[in-house]
Amino acid sequence: MDTGLIIEKSLLVLAVFGITLLIATYLTYFERKVAAWLQDRIGPDRAGPFGILQPLADAGKMFFKEDFIPRNADKWLFILGPGIAMFTALMTGAVIPWGPNIEAFGRSISLQIADINIGILFIMGVLSIGVYGIMIGGWASNNKYSLFGAIRASSQMISYELAMGISVITIVMMTGSLSLRDIVDGQHGSFGMGWNVFYQPVCFLVFFITALAETNRAPFDLPECESELIGGYHTEYGSMKLGFFLFAEYINMFISSAVIAALFFGGYNFPGMDAFSGNTLAILGTLAFFGKIVFFIFVFMWIRWTLPRFRFDQLMHLGWKSLIPISLINLLITGLVIAFNEGWF
Amino acid sequence: MESTVSSSADYFPLVIQAVVALGFVITTLIVTHLWGPKIKSKTKNENWECGVESEGNARFPVSVRYFMTAILFVLFDVEVIFFYPYAVNFKALQLEGLLAVILFVVFFLIGFLYVFKKGALEWEK
């Protein structure tokens, strides 16, 4: 590995890191504005024009709050919980291809931090470590509400991970690669419209529902349902440790939208992309990708402020009795259809 | 599409990413700890629990259903993991591979039906 590549990758890491944090910060603002809009209110409008400085004020406040640890809590695990949650959330962005290659300084710069051939498996693995953050945080609080929130969160997340894994396998079977770059390039098609969602609508639906559950978003926000569990697993948290849990949720939402866009909606492919080339294509592709991400984030929020919450047994039944069989049958059908198309019979 | 072989150099950017992420997490945790006010009193340091006086410890056993879910997850997740290498080589293995995987899915489904019939997935009882 030469020095140029290391500098290039370091800059890319810092850029993605900065953008992720900025987007997560502004998603809190976006969420409140969307909620206000859906409920016919105004939303935050005091800090700066249209309340645009509100997230910065919130983040500042988080820093200067008292860093409180309850007497009964397990001190180190209490600190470790939000740390793991934030760390795993920040790691997932590494394998997502943000756009086509850019030509600059006489070299082709890849807008993907690490193009490893296990891409999507890496994301699934890191996501499942994220469960530990919530579990450890909730248990260490030594609070009954936190404990129930944490246990609900972990059993919900592991249950939905199965259906999510099977629906990803369906896409991998079509593409023949786990690398997100290959999966995105495989959806190029004619006019840049060979998106997987047209071939795998059921798979997309299953993946989208499990993504909602994995990020603990409504209607699957049972781990932190305010009406029964106060704040769920983060009831005892304050200061930036609470901030980490909330930021991790928003970063996960951003990354999930990116993964949905990359797996099913062609990533940086867009209709009519063949008319462009070089850096124009790279910039337009990246913009198209971010456009899709913002759209899915909006859908996440739209669902949160529209649908009521599930009951816990309904949630488990949906995960185990509907989504897993549906995704398995979809997997079999996909295999048979591909076999038929390739003429193996 | 040809699946390429990743070398350890491909994983190096992940190390940079991990260092940046870990650095950010640790620095922020230390800085907020130093900046905030520190007021301690016996009542304030208690767990909150909705303002009601705290009863006992939160280190108690919970419903066994959660444990069942975790056990079943481990079982089925291992089976799901077995699908991944197959899915990558799906087009190379052709019909033979497909028949083998159908057999595997049938075993998977039999196990799933057994769990279903045993009532391990029931929550209202």
Short mmCIF file of C-alpha atoms in Angstrom, two decimals:
data_model
loop_
_atom_site.label_atom_id
_atom_site.label_comp_id
_atom_site.label_asym_id
_atom_site.label_seq_id
_atom_site.Cartn_x
_atom_site.Cartn_y
_atom_site.Cartn_z
CA MET A 1 0.00 0.00 0.00
CA ASP A 2 1.58 3.30 -1.04
CA THR A 3 1.52 6.56 0.89
CA GLY A 4 -0.84 8.23 -1.60
CA LEU A 5 -3.46 5.57 -1.04
CA ILE A 6 -3.15 5.83 2.76
CA ILE A 7 -3.58 9.63 2.63
CA GLU A 8 -6.50 9.24 0.23
CA LYS A 9 -8.22 6.66 2.44
CA SER A 10 -7.59 8.69 5.61
CA LEU A 11 -9.15 11.77 4.02
CA LEU A 12 -12.09 9.70 2.85
CA VAL A 13 -12.55 8.23 6.34
CA LEU A 14 -12.55 11.72 7.86
CA ALA A 15 -14.97 13.01 5.22
CA VAL A 16 -17.42 10.12 5.68
CA PHE A 17 -17.08 10.44 9.46
CA GLY A 18 -17.81 14.18 9.35
CA ILE A 19 -20.72 13.78 6.95
CA THR A 20 -22.20 10.95 9.05
CA LEU A 21 -22.04 13.02 12.24
CA LEU A 22 -23.42 16.10 10.50
CA ILE A 23 -26.29 14.13 8.96
CA ALA A 24 -27.07 12.41 12.27
CA THR A 25 -27.13 15.79 14.04
CA TYR A 26 -29.39 17.33 11.43
CA LEU A 27 -31.66 14.28 11.31
CA THR A 28 -32.87 15.21 14.80
CA TYR A 29 -33.90 18.58 13.37
CA PHE A 30 -35.38 16.96 10.27
CA GLU A 31 -37.32 14.48 12.42
CA ARG A 32 -38.83 17.25 14.55
CA LYS A 33 -39.72 19.29 11.49
CA VAL A 34 -41.33 16.30 9.76
CA ALA A 35 -43.26 15.45 12.93
CA ALA A 36 -44.41 19.04 13.21
CA TRP A 37 -45.41 19.11 9.57
CA LEU A 38 -47.38 15.85 9.82
CA GLN A 39 -49.13 17.06 12.97
CA ASP A 40 -49.80 20.55 11.61
CA ARG A 41 -47.44 22.31 14.00
CA ILE A 42 -44.46 24.62 13.39
CA GLY A 43 -41.68 22.67 15.10
CA PRO A 44 -38.37 24.17 16.30
CA ASP A 45 -38.07 27.75 15.00
CA ARG A 46 -36.24 29.73 17.71
CA ALA A 47 -32.52 29.00 17.26
CA GLY A 48 -31.44 30.71 14.04
CA PRO A 49 -33.57 31.10 10.89
CA PHE A 50 -36.18 28.29 10.76
CA GLY A 51 -34.56 26.84 13.89
CA ILE A 52 -31.65 25.64 11.79
CA LEU A 53 -29.18 25.97 14.69
CA GLN A 54 -31.32 23.85 17.02
CA PRO A 55 -29.30 20.61 16.63
CA LEU A 56 -26.05 22.46 17.37
CA ALA A 57 -27.60 23.94 20.51
CA ASP A 58 -28.81 20.46 21.53
CA ALA A 59 -25.37 18.94 20.97
CA GLY A 60 -23.76 21.75 22.98
CA LYS A 61 -26.19 21.17 25.80
CA MET A 62 -25.39 17.45 25.81
CA PHE A 63 -21.70 18.26 26.36
CA PHE A 64 -22.29 20.49 29.36
CA LYS A 65 -24.77 18.27 31.19
CA GLU A 66 -23.73 16.41 34.31
CA ASP A 67 -22.14 13.05 33.55
CA PHE A 68 -24.29 11.09 35.97
CA ILE A 69 -23.82 7.46 37.00
CA PRO A 70 -26.39 6.01 39.45
CA ARG A 71 -25.01 4.55 42.69
CA ASN A 72 -26.34 1.03 42.04
CA ALA A 73 -25.18 0.90 38.44
CA ASP A 74 -22.20 -1.10 37.27
CA LYS A 75 -19.93 1.84 36.51
CA TRP A 76 -17.71 0.50 33.70
CA LEU A 77 -20.45 -1.38 31.87
CA PHE A 78 -22.61 1.75 32.19
CA ILE A 79 -19.93 3.69 30.28
CA LEU A 80 -19.18 0.82 27.87
CA GLY A 81 -22.81 0.46 26.66
CA PRO A 82 -23.21 3.77 24.81
CA GLY A 83 -19.58 3.55 23.70
CA ILE A 84 -20.23 0.26 21.88
CA ALA A 85 -23.49 1.56 20.41
CA MET A 86 -21.78 4.65 18.97
CA PHE A 87 -18.65 2.81 17.82
CA THR A 88 -20.56 0.15 15.88
CA ALA A 89 -22.82 2.79 14.33
CA LEU A 90 -19.76 4.69 13.10
CA MET A 91 -18.10 1.54 11.71
CA THR A 92 -20.90 0.45 9.38
CA GLY A 93 -20.39 3.26 6.87
CA ALA A 94 -16.99 1.87 5.85
CA VAL A 95 -18.10 -0.56 3.15
CA ILE A 96 -20.80 1.50 1.45
CA PRO A 97 -19.90 2.73 -2.06
CA TRP A 98 -20.91 6.39 -1.95
CA GLY A 99 -20.44 7.00 -5.68
CA PRO A 100 -18.61 6.04 -8.88
CA ASN A 101 -14.84 6.56 -8.96
CA ILE A 102 -13.54 10.12 -9.22
CA GLU A 103 -10.58 10.96 -11.48
CA ALA A 104 -8.28 13.45 -9.76
CA PHE A 105 -4.53 14.07 -9.38
CA GLY A 106 -3.86 11.45 -12.06
CA ARG A 107 -5.42 8.61 -10.11
CA SER A 108 -8.82 7.00 -9.83
CA ILE A 109 -10.23 7.63 -6.36
CA SER A 110 -12.78 5.16 -5.09
CA LEU A 111 -15.59 6.70 -3.02
CA GLN A 112 -15.72 3.64 -0.82
CA ILE A 113 -13.54 3.35 2.27
CA ALA A 114 -12.94 -0.39 2.06
CA ASP A 115 -13.96 -2.47 -0.95
CA ILE A 116 -13.80 -5.84 0.78
CA ASN A 117 -15.46 -8.88 -0.75
CA ILE A 118 -17.59 -9.53 2.35
CA GLY A 119 -19.16 -6.02 2.32
CA ILE A 120 -22.75 -6.75 3.30
CA LEU A 121 -21.68 -9.48 5.74
CA PHE A 122 -19.47 -6.91 7.46
CA ILE A 123 -22.47 -4.61 7.93
CA MET A 124 -24.61 -7.43 9.32
CA GLY A 125 -21.82 -8.45 11.69
CA VAL A 126 -21.20 -4.95 13.01
CA LEU A 127 -24.95 -4.38 13.38
CA SER A 128 -25.25 -7.45 15.58
CA ILE A 129 -22.45 -6.19 17.83
CA GLY A 130 -24.62 -3.08 18.26
CA VAL A 131 -27.07 -5.24 20.23
CA TYR A 132 -24.43 -5.55 22.95
CA GLY A 133 -24.33 -1.78 23.40
CA ILE A 134 -28.03 -1.65 24.21
CA MET A 135 -28.00 -4.87 26.25
CA ILE A 136 -24.98 -3.89 28.36
CA GLY A 137 -26.22 -0.32 28.81
CA GLY A 138 -29.69 -1.40 29.92
CA TRP A 139 -28.48 -4.12 32.25
CA ALA A 140 -25.76 -2.00 33.85
CA SER A 141 -28.29 0.71 34.79
CA ASN A 142 -29.72 -1.58 37.47
CA ASN A 143 -33.18 -0.19 36.77
CA LYS A 144 -36.15 -2.47 36.06
CA TYR A 145 -37.43 -0.35 33.19
CA SER A 146 -33.99 -0.29 31.60
CA LEU A 147 -33.65 -4.03 32.05
CA PHE A 148 -36.96 -4.71 30.31
CA GLY A 149 -36.10 -2.26 27.55
CA ALA A 150 -32.74 -3.91 27.01
CA ILE A 151 -34.14 -7.43 26.97
CA ARG A 152 -36.91 -6.47 24.60
CA ALA A 153 -34.42 -4.68 22.36
CA SER A 154 -32.06 -7.61 22.16
CA SER A 155 -34.72 -10.24 21.53
CA GLN A 156 -36.36 -8.02 18.92
CA MET A 157 -33.10 -7.29 17.13
CA ILE A 158 -31.92 -10.90 17.02
CA SER A 159 -35.33 -12.11 15.85
CA TYR A 160 -35.46 -9.71 12.93
CA GLU A 161 -31.84 -10.32 12.03
CA LEU A 162 -32.81 -13.79 10.74
CA ALA A 163 -35.33 -12.51 8.21
CA MET A 164 -32.94 -9.72 7.23
CA GLY A 165 -30.14 -12.23 6.66
CA ILE A 166 -32.32 -14.43 4.45
CA SER A 167 -33.51 -11.49 2.35
CA VAL A 168 -29.91 -10.37 1.84
CA ILE A 169 -29.04 -13.92 0.70
CA THR A 170 -31.68 -13.62 -2.03
CA ILE A 171 -29.94 -10.53 -3.41
CA VAL A 172 -26.52 -12.21 -3.10
CA MET A 173 -27.82 -15.16 -5.13
CA MET A 174 -28.81 -12.80 -7.93
CA THR A 175 -25.52 -10.92 -7.89
CA GLY A 176 -23.09 -13.65 -6.93
CA SER A 177 -21.09 -11.33 -4.69
CA LEU A 178 -21.21 -9.97 -1.16
CA SER A 179 -19.36 -6.80 -2.11
CA LEU A 180 -21.71 -3.81 -2.11
CA ARG A 181 -19.77 -2.32 -5.04
CA ASP A 182 -20.51 -5.43 -7.15
CA ILE A 183 -24.14 -5.46 -6.03
CA VAL A 184 -24.59 -1.81 -7.02
CA ASP A 185 -22.77 -2.23 -10.36
CA GLY A 186 -24.88 -5.31 -11.08
CA GLN A 187 -28.00 -3.13 -11.04
CA HIS A 188 -26.82 -0.89 -13.87
CA GLY A 189 -29.21 -2.34 -16.49
CA SER A 190 -30.38 -0.33 -19.48
CA PHE A 191 -30.67 3.41 -18.76
CA GLY A 192 -29.37 2.67 -15.25
CA MET A 193 -32.72 1.17 -14.21
CA GLY A 194 -31.88 -2.49 -13.52
CA TRP A 195 -32.76 -2.01 -9.86
CA ASN A 196 -33.26 -5.08 -7.72
CA VAL A 197 -36.55 -3.77 -6.35
CA PHE A 198 -38.20 -4.53 -9.72
CA TYR A 199 -37.07 -8.17 -9.50
CA GLN A 200 -37.41 -8.66 -5.75
CA PRO A 201 -40.31 -6.57 -4.37
CA VAL A 202 -41.11 -9.11 -1.62
CA CYS A 203 -37.50 -9.26 -0.58
CA PHE A 204 -37.37 -5.46 -0.45
CA LEU A 205 -40.47 -5.34 1.74
CA VAL A 206 -39.06 -7.90 4.18
CA PHE A 207 -35.74 -6.08 4.29
CA PHE A 208 -37.40 -2.71 4.85
CA ILE A 209 -39.55 -4.01 7.73
CA THR A 210 -36.55 -5.69 9.37
CA ALA A 211 -34.53 -2.51 8.91
CA LEU A 212 -37.21 -0.61 10.84
CA ALA A 213 -37.01 -3.22 13.60
CA GLU A 214 -33.21 -3.31 13.68
CA THR A 215 -32.97 0.45 14.14
CA ASN A 216 -35.66 0.35 16.87
CA ARG A 217 -37.84 2.75 14.94
CA ALA A 218 -41.63 2.98 15.25
CA PRO A 219 -43.74 0.87 14.89
CA PHE A 220 -41.03 -1.37 16.38
CA ASP A 221 -39.79 1.04 19.06
CA LEU A 222 -40.80 -1.23 21.95
CA PRO A 223 -37.38 -1.07 23.62
CA GLU A 224 -37.98 2.59 24.38
CA CYS A 225 -41.76 2.92 24.36
CA GLU A 226 -42.34 5.94 26.54
CA SER A 227 -45.81 4.99 27.71
CA GLU A 228 -44.77 1.80 29.53
CA LEU A 229 -41.00 1.86 29.99
CA ILE A 230 -40.25 5.60 30.47
CA GLY A 231 -37.17 5.71 28.24
CA GLY A 232 -36.47 1.99 27.96
CA TYR A 233 -32.83 1.02 27.99
CA HIS A 234 -31.61 4.61 28.28
CA THR A 235 -33.83 5.69 31.19
CA GLU A 236 -30.87 6.20 33.53
CA TYR A 237 -28.65 7.91 30.99
CA GLY A 238 -27.88 11.58 30.67
CA SER A 239 -25.28 13.87 29.15
CA MET A 240 -23.39 12.70 26.07
CA LYS A 241 -23.92 9.03 26.99
CA LEU A 242 -27.62 9.52 26.27
CA GLY A 243 -26.52 11.50 23.24
CA PHE A 244 -24.52 8.51 22.00
CA PHE A 245 -27.55 6.22 22.15
CA LEU A 246 -29.70 8.73 20.28
CA PHE A 247 -26.99 9.55 17.74
CA ALA A 248 -26.35 5.85 17.20
CA GLU A 249 -30.03 5.40 16.38
CA TYR A 250 -29.96 8.21 13.82
CA ILE A 251 -26.67 7.03 12.30
CA ASN A 252 -28.12 3.52 12.02
CA MET A 253 -31.15 4.99 10.31
CA PHE A 254 -28.89 6.80 7.84
CA ILE A 255 -26.81 3.68 7.17
CA SER A 256 -29.92 1.49 6.83
CA SER A 257 -31.33 3.89 4.25
CA ALA A 258 -27.99 3.77 2.43
CA VAL A 259 -27.99 -0.05 2.47
CA ILE A 260 -31.60 -0.18 1.24
CA ALA A 261 -30.72 2.25 -1.56
CA ALA A 262 -27.62 0.23 -2.46
CA LEU A 263 -29.21 -3.22 -2.33
CA PHE A 264 -32.56 -2.50 -3.93
CA PHE A 265 -32.58 0.91 -5.57
CA GLY A 266 -29.40 0.79 -7.61
CA GLY A 267 -27.15 2.80 -5.28
CA TYR A 268 -25.55 5.49 -7.44
CA ASN A 269 -27.22 4.26 -10.63
CA PHE A 270 -29.86 6.59 -12.02
CA PRO A 271 -31.96 6.67 -15.20
CA GLY A 272 -30.06 8.13 -18.12
CA MET A 273 -26.65 7.82 -16.45
CA ASP A 274 -25.03 6.49 -19.64
CA ALA A 275 -25.12 10.00 -21.13
CA PHE A 276 -22.48 11.15 -18.62
CA SER A 277 -18.96 10.00 -17.91
CA GLY A 278 -15.96 10.77 -15.71
CA ASN A 279 -16.30 13.20 -12.85
CA THR A 280 -19.72 14.52 -13.93
CA LEU A 281 -21.05 10.98 -13.60
CA ALA A 282 -19.35 10.57 -10.22
CA ILE A 283 -20.90 13.75 -8.83
CA LEU A 284 -24.35 13.09 -10.27
CA GLY A 285 -24.22 9.48 -9.09
CA THR A 286 -23.28 10.49 -5.56
CA LEU A 287 -26.08 13.08 -5.55
CA ALA A 288 -28.55 10.46 -6.79
CA PHE A 289 -27.43 8.09 -4.03
CA PHE A 290 -27.85 10.74 -1.35
CA GLY A 291 -31.22 11.67 -2.83
CA LYS A 292 -32.37 8.07 -2.40
CA ILE A 293 -30.98 7.97 1.15
CA VAL A 294 -32.84 11.15 2.12
CA PHE A 295 -36.02 9.75 0.61
CA PHE A 296 -35.80 6.57 2.70
CA ILE A 297 -34.97 8.52 5.84
CA PHE A 298 -38.11 10.53 5.18
CA VAL A 299 -40.11 7.30 4.78
CA PHE A 300 -38.71 6.09 8.13
CA MET A 301 -39.94 9.28 9.78
CA TRP A 302 -43.23 9.26 7.95
CA ILE A 303 -43.91 5.74 9.27
CA ARG A 304 -42.92 6.73 12.80
CA TRP A 305 -45.41 9.57 12.93
CA THR A 306 -48.20 7.62 11.21
CA LEU A 307 -48.37 4.11 12.64
CA PRO A 308 -49.09 3.09 16.25
CA ARG A 309 -46.72 0.77 18.09
CA PHE A 310 -46.99 -3.05 18.02
CA ARG A 311 -47.58 -5.10 21.13
CA PHE A 312 -44.59 -7.27 22.00
CA ASP A 313 -46.20 -10.63 21.18
CA GLN A 314 -47.45 -9.23 17.85
CA LEU A 315 -43.93 -8.09 17.11
CA MET A 316 -42.43 -11.51 17.80
CA HIS A 317 -45.16 -13.27 15.83
CA LEU A 318 -44.60 -11.01 12.84
CA GLY A 319 -40.87 -11.66 12.93
CA TRP A 320 -40.89 -15.41 13.47
CA LYS A 321 -44.15 -16.58 11.94
CA SER A 322 -44.46 -14.27 8.93
CA LEU A 323 -41.19 -12.71 7.85
CA ILE A 324 -38.93 -15.78 8.19
CA PRO A 325 -41.24 -18.16 6.22
CA ILE A 326 -41.95 -15.46 3.60
CA SER A 327 -38.28 -14.73 3.05
CA LEU A 328 -37.40 -18.46 2.91
CA ILE A 329 -40.08 -19.17 0.32
CA ASN A 330 -38.97 -16.11 -1.64
CA LEU A 331 -35.42 -17.47 -1.52
CA LEU A 332 -36.54 -20.84 -2.93
CA ILE A 333 -38.62 -19.23 -5.69
CA THR A 334 -35.69 -17.01 -6.64
CA GLY A 335 -33.40 -20.03 -6.84
CA LEU A 336 -35.85 -21.96 -9.01
CA VAL A 337 -36.51 -19.01 -11.34
CA ILE A 338 -32.80 -18.36 -11.84
CA ALA A 339 -32.25 -22.09 -12.45
CA PHE A 340 -35.05 -22.08 -15.03
CA ASN A 341 -33.68 -18.96 -16.77
CA GLU A 342 -30.19 -20.40 -16.94
CA GLY A 343 -31.60 -23.63 -18.36
CA TRP A 344 -30.31 -26.03 -15.70
CA PHE A 345 -33.29 -28.36 -15.93
CA MET B 1 -19.76 -11.51 -11.87
CA GLU B 2 -16.30 -12.71 -10.78
CA SER B 3 -15.84 -12.48 -7.04
CA THR B 4 -12.44 -11.03 -6.30
CA VAL B 5 -10.14 -12.07 -3.50
CA SER B 6 -9.55 -9.40 -0.87
CA SER B 7 -6.03 -9.00 0.47
CA SER B 8 -5.20 -7.70 3.91
CA ALA B 9 -4.44 -4.31 2.32
CA ASP B 10 -8.14 -4.00 1.46
CA TYR B 11 -8.96 -4.24 5.14
CA PHE B 12 -6.47 -1.56 6.16
CA PRO B 13 -8.92 1.36 5.68
CA LEU B 14 -11.18 -0.38 8.20
CA VAL B 15 -8.39 0.01 10.76
CA ILE B 16 -8.20 3.75 10.04
CA GLN B 17 -11.98 3.96 10.39
CA ALA B 18 -11.87 2.02 13.69
CA VAL B 19 -9.13 4.29 15.08
CA VAL B 20 -11.08 7.45 14.14
CA ALA B 21 -14.36 6.10 15.55
CA LEU B 22 -12.77 4.82 18.77
CA GLY B 23 -10.84 8.07 19.22
CA PHE B 24 -14.02 10.10 18.82
CA VAL B 25 -15.98 7.94 21.28
CA ILE B 26 -13.30 7.94 23.98
CA THR B 27 -12.45 11.65 23.64
CA THR B 28 -16.10 12.67 23.80
CA LEU B 29 -16.77 10.49 26.86
CA ILE B 30 -13.76 11.97 28.70
CA VAL B 31 -14.49 15.57 27.68
CA THR B 32 -18.15 15.46 28.75
CA HIS B 33 -17.10 13.89 32.02
CA LEU B 34 -14.75 16.82 32.71
CA TRP B 35 -17.06 19.59 31.55
CA GLY B 36 -20.34 18.88 33.31
CA PRO B 37 -21.20 19.93 36.87
CA LYS B 38 -20.77 17.32 39.60
CA ILE B 39 -23.31 17.45 42.39
CA LYS B 40 -23.68 14.37 44.57
CA SER B 41 -26.19 13.51 47.27
CA LYS B 42 -27.55 10.24 48.60
CA THR B 43 -31.04 10.62 47.15
CA LYS B 44 -29.82 12.03 43.85
CA ASN B 45 -27.52 9.11 43.21
CA GLU B 46 -30.39 6.61 43.47
CA ASN B 47 -31.88 5.04 40.35
CA TRP B 48 -34.68 7.10 38.92
CA GLU B 49 -37.48 4.58 38.18
CA CYS B 50 -40.21 7.07 37.37
CA GLY B 51 -39.89 9.02 40.61
CA VAL B 52 -41.25 6.14 42.70
CA GLU B 53 -38.96 4.96 45.49
CA SER B 54 -36.83 2.13 44.17
CA GLU B 55 -37.80 -1.37 45.33
CA GLY B 56 -35.10 -4.02 45.47
CA ASN B 57 -32.51 -4.82 42.86
CA ALA B 58 -32.91 -5.08 39.09
CA ARG B 59 -30.84 -8.26 38.98
CA PHE B 60 -33.69 -10.75 38.78
CA PRO B 61 -34.60 -13.51 36.32
CA VAL B 62 -37.01 -12.52 33.55
CA SER B 63 -39.48 -14.54 31.47
CA VAL B 64 -37.94 -17.69 30.00
CA ARG B 65 -39.43 -16.81 26.59
CA TYR B 66 -36.67 -14.29 25.98
CA PHE B 67 -34.13 -17.00 26.68
CA MET B 68 -35.93 -19.37 24.28
CA THR B 69 -35.81 -16.69 21.60
CA ALA B 70 -32.08 -16.27 22.09
CA ILE B 71 -31.47 -20.04 21.88
CA LEU B 72 -33.60 -20.35 18.74
CA PHE B 73 -31.80 -17.38 17.24
CA VAL B 74 -28.42 -19.05 17.69
CA LEU B 75 -29.74 -22.23 16.03
CA PHE B 76 -31.31 -20.54 13.04
CA ASP B 77 -28.63 -17.91 12.60
CA VAL B 78 -26.02 -20.63 12.17
CA GLU B 79 -28.21 -22.13 9.45
CA VAL B 80 -28.60 -18.71 7.79
CA ILE B 81 -24.82 -18.23 7.85
CA PHE B 82 -24.43 -21.52 5.95
CA PHE B 83 -26.47 -20.00 3.12
CA TYR B 84 -23.99 -17.19 2.47
CA PRO B 85 -21.13 -19.19 0.91
CA TYR B 86 -23.72 -21.08 -1.13
CA ALA B 87 -25.38 -17.89 -2.37
CA VAL B 88 -22.04 -16.47 -3.55
CA ASN B 89 -21.30 -19.64 -5.54
CA PHE B 90 -24.92 -20.19 -6.59
CA LYS B 91 -24.35 -19.80 -10.33
CA ALA B 92 -21.17 -21.89 -10.33
CA LEU B 93 -22.71 -24.86 -8.51
CA GLN B 94 -25.64 -25.08 -10.94
CA LEU B 95 -28.39 -27.69 -10.54
CA GLU B 96 -26.52 -29.96 -8.15
CA GLY B 97 -26.01 -27.12 -5.70
CA LEU B 98 -29.64 -26.03 -6.04
CA LEU B 99 -30.95 -29.50 -5.21
CA ALA B 100 -28.62 -29.71 -2.23
CA VAL B 101 -29.79 -26.35 -0.95
CA ILE B 102 -33.44 -27.28 -1.42
CA LEU B 103 -32.76 -30.29 0.79
CA PHE B 104 -31.13 -27.96 3.30
CA VAL B 105 -34.11 -25.58 3.25
CA VAL B 106 -36.42 -28.56 3.81
CA PHE B 107 -34.42 -29.54 6.91
CA PHE B 108 -34.52 -25.91 8.01
CA LEU B 109 -38.29 -25.84 7.56
CA ILE B 110 -38.80 -29.15 9.41
CA GLY B 111 -36.88 -27.75 12.36
CA PHE B 112 -38.86 -24.55 12.13
CA LEU B 113 -42.19 -26.41 12.04
CA TYR B 114 -41.14 -28.47 15.06
CA VAL B 115 -40.41 -25.28 17.02
CA PHE B 116 -43.71 -23.87 15.79
CA LYS B 117 -45.73 -26.96 16.87
CA LYS B 118 -43.98 -27.10 20.23
CA GLY B 119 -45.31 -23.61 20.91
CA ALA B 120 -41.90 -22.04 21.48
CA LEU B 121 -42.99 -19.02 19.46
CA GLU B 122 -46.19 -18.43 21.45
CA TRP B 123 -46.16 -15.40 23.72
CA GLU B 124 -49.67 -15.35 25.21
CA LYS B 125 -49.95 -18.30 27.56
#
